[in-house]
Amino acid sequence: MQEDRNKKTPEDYMRQVLQLAKQGEGKVSPNPMVGCIVVKDGKVITTGYHERYGGFHAERNALLNCQENMEGAELYVNLEPCCHYGKTPPCTEIIIEKKIKKVYIGCLDSNPKVRGKGVKILQEHGIVVETGILEKECRIFNEVFFHYIEKNMPFLAMKYAMTLDGKIACESGDSKWVTGEEARAYVQSLRNYYKGIMVGIGTVLEDNPMLNCRLQGGRNPVRIICDSKLQIPFDSKILQTASEIKTIIAWNPQKASSLRSTERNLEDIKIKLKEQGAILLEVPLKEKDGMQQLNLNYLLQELVKQGIDSILLEGGGTLNASILKEHLVQRVYAFIAPKLVAGAKAKSPIEGSGILKMKHAIELQNVETMMFGKDLCITGRIGGSVCLPEL
Ligand code: AOF
Ligand code: ZN
């Protein structure tokens, strides 16, 4: 018998499922991106994906979208089908109702309300279930969701652009631009994907950035400024647009009053900032290397309570170093431009005090490289939460 060369493997279908799921990027968080394909007699009879937060899940969208009889069909989905009533009814119910014969799953759902129960319910109804199709890819694909649901902390990605000699600006402070247009366009897509964007006050004072998303059809991330002393200028682009784009200023009263002559002075500043639309978030201090700094762990815990499941950290070097040392970074995007600017005083992406031995360097895992015009981007994970959760 001649083998059908066009016959697709479960992995082929799962790749297609991930492509579908990706269409929900920037629209479904803090939910995962999920896609679904139904195959009968070797033919895809329907597809669907989770389109927006609060909307139907991928499986329900796919199954409701099909006019054909689905009895005996096989269903592919990158995440274990849910079995709970959340904003939508359980996906397991509709899969059972439509008499699907077999379900192929990318990876299990770490949501405690699902967590293996979805698989069990399907099996109890006589449905054959195969899990672990492209499991690692599926975990990385939804790395933000898994980190958020397993650790109850925002997923933090540190992004920086530097020259080939490791500088983020010239000695003069000029930094426009390190990388070319293509790389900067990719950063815009990251801003669309990550729910929040974080910088230190130094970056605001030096660059006066906007920190918005300029991608067509994209959405702006929530801007989080670490400004313990409330130094942000009233005429900065960020404050000028704070009534339109959500802006959180993380500060500390002790630090802020150390800079001001009277209590009244500080009260006036707080009133003015709030009038401009900024949200003030009071953060306690933590001693680090003999210095009092904002407690970044506390800050991230507060942000996750506000639904911020992921943050793109855009520096500068001092904040990057503090966050890295607190073990709060999960991913790095390092853009490297083939340019040299030299200078011992030119800033580098991560400052603070460094690691003393090369053997103790933080090594990235699951490293990937991408080219954007002449610029290279190296991205990888810090810490091992790509591995499977214990059920
Ligand atoms: C699926 N398919 O497409 C998605 C799932 O509040 P709800 O009803 O939207 O439920 C959200 C939870 O459902 C989310 O935390 C995750 O565990 C699961 N997401 N499950 O079967 C989907 N998006
Ligand atoms: Zn569901």
Tab-separated table of N, CA and C and ligand atoms in Angstrom, residues 28 30-35 49-60 77-92 109-114 145 148-149, ligand 1:
chain	number	residue	atom	x	y	z
A	28	VAL	N	-6.428	38.766	24.660
A	28	VAL	CA	-7.043	37.783	25.570
A	28	VAL	C	-6.490	37.814	26.991
A	30	PRO	N	-5.644	38.422	30.862
A	30	PRO	CA	-4.674	37.424	31.327
A	30	PRO	C	-5.021	35.976	30.979
A	31	ASN	N	-5.943	35.769	30.064
A	31	ASN	CA	-6.210	34.399	29.598
A	31	ASN	C	-5.112	33.959	28.625
A	32	PRO	N	-4.980	32.649	28.425
A	32	PRO	CA	-3.982	32.170	27.453
A	32	PRO	C	-4.476	32.347	26.025
A	33	MET	N	-3.543	32.254	25.081
A	33	MET	CA	-3.919	32.251	23.659
A	33	MET	C	-4.176	30.784	23.302
A	34	VAL	N	-5.365	30.512	22.763
A	34	VAL	CA	-5.706	29.115	22.468
A	34	VAL	C	-6.332	29.015	21.079
A	35	GLY	N	-5.939	27.976	20.339
A	35	GLY	CA	-6.510	27.703	19.023
A	35	GLY	C	-7.054	26.286	18.992
A	49	TYR	N	-10.517	30.146	17.536
A	49	TYR	CA	-9.513	30.560	18.529
A	49	TYR	C	-10.166	31.470	19.562
A	50	HIS	N	-9.490	31.607	20.695
A	50	HIS	CA	-9.980	32.487	21.753
A	50	HIS	C	-9.684	33.912	21.291
A	51	GLU	N	-10.755	34.662	20.991
A	51	GLU	CA	-10.564	35.937	20.292
A	51	GLU	C	-10.379	37.128	21.204
A	52	ARG	N	-11.084	37.093	22.353
A	52	ARG	CA	-10.929	38.242	23.267
A	52	ARG	C	-11.257	37.808	24.680
A	53	TYR	N	-10.690	38.519	25.646
A	53	TYR	CA	-10.912	38.192	27.045
A	53	TYR	C	-12.410	38.256	27.352
A	54	GLY	N	-12.911	37.213	28.005
A	54	GLY	CA	-14.338	37.177	28.354
A	54	GLY	C	-15.176	36.512	27.276
A	55	GLY	N	-14.610	36.347	26.073
A	55	GLY	CA	-15.345	35.731	24.964
A	55	GLY	C	-15.252	34.219	25.009
A	56	PHE	N	-15.945	33.561	24.084
A	56	PHE	CA	-15.910	32.098	24.031
A	56	PHE	C	-14.492	31.591	23.855
A	57	HIS	N	-14.270	30.390	24.374
A	57	HIS	CA	-12.963	29.757	24.230
A	57	HIS	C	-12.815	29.189	22.817
A	58	ALA	N	-11.571	28.811	22.504
A	58	ALA	CA	-11.248	28.335	21.158
A	58	ALA	C	-12.141	27.172	20.725
A	59	GLU	N	-12.308	26.188	21.618
A	59	GLU	CA	-13.064	24.979	21.269
A	59	GLU	C	-14.520	25.326	20.945
A	60	ARG	N	-15.123	26.153	21.794
A	60	ARG	CA	-16.534	26.515	21.590
A	60	ARG	C	-16.674	27.302	20.279
A	77	VAL	N	-6.112	20.943	20.200
A	77	VAL	CA	-6.132	22.188	20.959
A	77	VAL	C	-4.816	22.305	21.735
A	78	ASN	N	-4.275	23.530	21.809
A	78	ASN	CA	-2.952	23.655	22.458
A	78	ASN	C	-3.002	23.645	23.980
A	79	LEU	N	-4.207	23.827	24.563
A	79	LEU	CA	-4.334	23.814	26.021
A	79	LEU	C	-5.455	22.858	26.416
A	80	GLU	N	-5.254	22.183	27.522
A	80	GLU	CA	-6.286	21.263	28.033
A	80	GLU	C	-7.652	21.967	28.080
A	81	PRO	N	-8.695	21.353	27.533
A	81	PRO	CA	-10.006	21.997	27.564
A	81	PRO	C	-10.486	22.210	29.010
A	82	CYS	N	-11.112	23.360	29.229
A	82	CYS	CA	-11.529	23.673	30.599
A	82	CYS	C	-12.792	22.903	30.954
A	83	CYS	N	-13.019	22.771	32.287
A	83	CYS	CA	-14.175	21.995	32.753
A	83	CYS	C	-14.922	22.786	33.813
A	84	HIS	N	-14.695	24.104	33.838
A	84	HIS	CA	-15.309	24.926	34.885
A	84	HIS	C	-16.169	26.025	34.256
A	85	TYR	N	-17.093	26.543	35.066
A	85	TYR	CA	-17.859	27.701	34.630
A	85	TYR	C	-17.091	28.953	35.032
A	86	GLY	N	-16.518	29.637	34.080
A	86	GLY	CA	-15.843	30.906	34.353
A	86	GLY	C	-16.700	31.977	33.714
A	87	LYS	N	-16.095	32.759	32.836
A	87	LYS	CA	-16.885	33.746	32.084
A	87	LYS	C	-17.689	33.028	31.001
A	88	THR	N	-17.295	31.781	30.724
A	88	THR	CA	-17.952	30.995	29.681
A	88	THR	C	-18.179	29.568	30.208
A	89	PRO	N	-19.105	28.810	29.599
A	89	PRO	CA	-19.336	27.430	30.064
A	89	PRO	C	-18.161	26.512	29.708
A	90	PRO	N	-18.072	25.336	30.377
A	90	PRO	CA	-16.921	24.440	30.157
A	90	PRO	C	-16.811	23.946	28.709
A	91	CYS	N	-15.606	23.922	28.195
A	91	CYS	CA	-15.378	23.417	26.839
A	91	CYS	C	-15.600	21.908	26.795
A	92	THR	N	-15.323	21.214	27.903
A	92	THR	CA	-15.512	19.752	27.911
A	92	THR	C	-16.963	19.411	27.540
A	109	ASP	N	-3.537	22.476	31.506
A	109	ASP	CA	-3.812	23.813	32.029
A	109	ASP	C	-3.416	23.846	33.504
A	110	SER	N	-2.597	24.821	33.907
A	110	SER	CA	-2.175	24.906	35.316
A	110	SER	C	-3.200	25.618	36.190
A	111	ASN	N	-4.256	26.126	35.587
A	111	ASN	CA	-5.313	26.751	36.381
A	111	ASN	C	-5.869	25.702	37.341
A	112	PRO	N	-5.814	25.964	38.667
A	112	PRO	CA	-6.253	24.956	39.644
A	112	PRO	C	-7.682	24.467	39.408
A	113	LYS	N	-8.495	25.275	38.704
A	113	LYS	CA	-9.878	24.846	38.440
A	113	LYS	C	-9.919	23.781	37.340
A	114	VAL	N	-8.845	23.642	36.578
A	114	VAL	CA	-8.819	22.674	35.463
A	114	VAL	C	-7.794	21.565	35.783
A	145	PHE	N	1.047	33.353	30.505
A	145	PHE	CA	-0.092	32.779	31.233
A	145	PHE	C	0.380	31.788	32.293
A	148	TYR	N	2.057	33.518	35.226
A	148	TYR	CA	1.050	34.283	35.971
A	148	TYR	C	0.186	33.357	36.831
A	149	ILE	N	-0.258	32.258	36.242
A	149	ILE	CA	-1.196	31.386	36.969
A	149	ILE	C	-0.467	30.493	37.984
B	1	AOF	C1	-9.911	26.499	27.119
B	1	AOF	N1	-9.938	27.119	25.902
B	1	AOF	O1	-9.694	28.895	24.614
B	1	AOF	C2	-9.140	29.105	26.887
B	1	AOF	C3	-9.060	28.433	28.129
B	1	AOF	O2	-13.188	33.065	32.541
B	1	AOF	P1	-13.112	32.093	31.402
B	1	AOF	O3	-14.361	31.278	31.252
B	1	AOF	O4	-12.735	32.732	30.086
B	1	AOF	O5	-11.966	31.018	31.762
B	1	AOF	C4	-10.621	31.382	31.774
B	1	AOF	C5	-9.749	30.182	32.057
B	1	AOF	O6	-10.029	29.149	31.104
B	1	AOF	C6	-8.250	30.482	31.925
B	1	AOF	O7	-7.693	30.878	33.157
B	1	AOF	C7	-7.712	29.132	31.477
B	1	AOF	O8	-7.552	28.256	32.579
B	1	AOF	C8	-8.831	28.599	30.590
B	1	AOF	N2	-8.638	29.095	29.219
B	1	AOF	N3	-9.432	27.148	28.186
B	1	AOF	O9	-10.325	25.353	27.228
B	1	AOF	C9	-9.592	28.384	25.749
B	1	AOF	N4	-8.808	30.412	26.744
